[in-house]
GROMACS .gro file of C-alpha atoms in nm:
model
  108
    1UNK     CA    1  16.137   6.655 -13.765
    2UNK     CA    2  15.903   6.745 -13.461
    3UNK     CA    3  15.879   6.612 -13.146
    4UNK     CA    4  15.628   6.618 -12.914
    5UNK     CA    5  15.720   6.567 -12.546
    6UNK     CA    6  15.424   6.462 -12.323
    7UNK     CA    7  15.511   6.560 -11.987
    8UNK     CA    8  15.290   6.343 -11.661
    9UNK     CA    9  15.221   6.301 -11.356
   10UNK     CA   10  15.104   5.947 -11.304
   11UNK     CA   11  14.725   5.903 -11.158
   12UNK     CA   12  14.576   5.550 -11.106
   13UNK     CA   13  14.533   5.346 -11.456
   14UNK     CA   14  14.297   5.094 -11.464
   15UNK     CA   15  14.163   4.830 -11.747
   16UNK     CA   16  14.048   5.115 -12.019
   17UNK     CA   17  14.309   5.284 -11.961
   18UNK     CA   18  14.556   5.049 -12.072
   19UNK     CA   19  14.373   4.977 -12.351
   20UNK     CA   20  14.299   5.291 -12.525
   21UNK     CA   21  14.699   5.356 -12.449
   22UNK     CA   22  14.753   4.981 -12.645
   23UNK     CA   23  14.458   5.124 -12.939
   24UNK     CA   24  14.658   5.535 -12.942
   25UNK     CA   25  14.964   5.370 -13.001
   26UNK     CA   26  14.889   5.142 -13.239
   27UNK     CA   27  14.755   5.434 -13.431
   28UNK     CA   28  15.032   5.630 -13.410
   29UNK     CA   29  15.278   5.378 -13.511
   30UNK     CA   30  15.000   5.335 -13.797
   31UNK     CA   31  15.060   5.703 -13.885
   32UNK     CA   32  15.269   5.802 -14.198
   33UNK     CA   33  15.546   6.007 -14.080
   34UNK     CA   34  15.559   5.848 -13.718
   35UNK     CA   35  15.914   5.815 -13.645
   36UNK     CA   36  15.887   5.646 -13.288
   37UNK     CA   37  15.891   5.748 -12.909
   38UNK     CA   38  16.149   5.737 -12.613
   39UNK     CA   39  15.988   5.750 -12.280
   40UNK     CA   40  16.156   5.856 -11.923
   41UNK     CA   41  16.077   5.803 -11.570
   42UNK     CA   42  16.207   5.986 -11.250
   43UNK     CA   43  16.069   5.831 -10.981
   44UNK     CA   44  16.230   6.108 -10.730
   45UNK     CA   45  15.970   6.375 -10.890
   46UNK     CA   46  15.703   6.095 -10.975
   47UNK     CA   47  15.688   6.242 -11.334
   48UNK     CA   48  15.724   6.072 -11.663
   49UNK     CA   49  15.862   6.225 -12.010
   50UNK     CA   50  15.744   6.024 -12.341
   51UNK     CA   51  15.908   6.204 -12.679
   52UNK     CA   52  15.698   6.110 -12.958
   53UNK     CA   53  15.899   6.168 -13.295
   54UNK     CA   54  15.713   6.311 -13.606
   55UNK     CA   55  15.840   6.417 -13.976
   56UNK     CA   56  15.601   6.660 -14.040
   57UNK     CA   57  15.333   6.879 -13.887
   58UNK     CA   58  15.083   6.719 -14.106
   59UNK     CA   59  15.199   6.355 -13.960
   60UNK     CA   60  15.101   6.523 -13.633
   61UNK     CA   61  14.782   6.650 -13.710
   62UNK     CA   62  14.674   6.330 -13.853
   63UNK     CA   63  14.724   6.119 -13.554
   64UNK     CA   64  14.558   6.408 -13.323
   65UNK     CA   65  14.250   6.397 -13.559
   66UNK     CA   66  14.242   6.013 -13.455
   67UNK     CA   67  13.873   5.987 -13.234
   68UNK     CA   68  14.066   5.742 -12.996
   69UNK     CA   69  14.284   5.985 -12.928
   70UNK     CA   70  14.072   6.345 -12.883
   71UNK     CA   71  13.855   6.067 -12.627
   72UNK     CA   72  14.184   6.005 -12.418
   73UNK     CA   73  14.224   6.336 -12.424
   74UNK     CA   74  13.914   6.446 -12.310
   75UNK     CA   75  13.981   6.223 -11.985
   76UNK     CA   76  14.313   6.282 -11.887
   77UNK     CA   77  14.209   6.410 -11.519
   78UNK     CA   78  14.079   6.039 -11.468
   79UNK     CA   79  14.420   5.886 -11.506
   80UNK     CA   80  14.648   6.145 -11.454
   81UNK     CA   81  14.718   6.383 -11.150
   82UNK     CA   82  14.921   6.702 -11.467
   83UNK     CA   83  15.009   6.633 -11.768
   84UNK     CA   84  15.218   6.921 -12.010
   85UNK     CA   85  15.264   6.866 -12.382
   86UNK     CA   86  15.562   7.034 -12.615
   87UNK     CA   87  15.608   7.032 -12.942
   88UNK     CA   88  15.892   7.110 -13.078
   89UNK     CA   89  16.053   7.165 -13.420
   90UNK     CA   90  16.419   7.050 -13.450
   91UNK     CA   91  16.636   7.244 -13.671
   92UNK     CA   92  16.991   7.041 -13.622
   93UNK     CA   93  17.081   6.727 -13.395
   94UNK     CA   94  17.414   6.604 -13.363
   95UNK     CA   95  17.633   6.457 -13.114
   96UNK     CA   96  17.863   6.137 -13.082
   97UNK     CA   97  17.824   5.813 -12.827
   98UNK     CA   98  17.489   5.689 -12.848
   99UNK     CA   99  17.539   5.505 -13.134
  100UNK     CA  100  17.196   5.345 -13.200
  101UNK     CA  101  17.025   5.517 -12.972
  102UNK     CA  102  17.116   5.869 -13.132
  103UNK     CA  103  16.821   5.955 -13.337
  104UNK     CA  104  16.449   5.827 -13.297
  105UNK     CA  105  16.368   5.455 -13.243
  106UNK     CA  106  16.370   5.287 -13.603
  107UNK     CA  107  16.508   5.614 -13.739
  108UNK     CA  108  16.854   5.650 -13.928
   0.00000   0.00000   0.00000
């Protein structure tokens, strides 16, 4: 599994924003091997962490060959003041006391 943590500082969203986030995400979720996403706020630091969950690299590529998405891309500095992206491969997860919120949304 890879995730890919997308790391932002909130700028100002307006009406196209919104909806090329709606159109991304529809195409991820349309994307075989998208496992689902988790998405944190601390308002203290006025930064936002969304984990997008992947099962393979080639999953991932797919959805970042998606034209909707290379165009948000290309104008991140009109909605956001930084923005940092990880990806990560995960080699082991374990732990006890989340119950369904252990793994990925939808995952088990």
């Amino acid at each position: 599994m890879y995730l890919v943590t997308f790391r932002l500082a909130p700028g100002e969203y307006d009406a196209e924003f919104h909806e090329l986030n709606e159109t991304i995400q529809a195409v991820a979720e349309g994307t075989d091997g998208y496992l689902g996403k988790r998405t944190w706020t601390d308002p203290e630091r006025d930064e936002v962490l969304v984990v997008y969950y992947w099962e393979s690299l080639d999953a991932l590529d797919s959805f970042g060959a998606d034209s909707d998405h290379r165009r948000a891309k290309l104008r991140w500095t009109e909605w956001y003041d930084a923005y940092e992206v990880t990806v990560t491969e995960v080699r082991d997860a374990y732990g006890s006391g989340f119950g369904d919120d252990a793994g990925p949304p939808g995952a088990s």
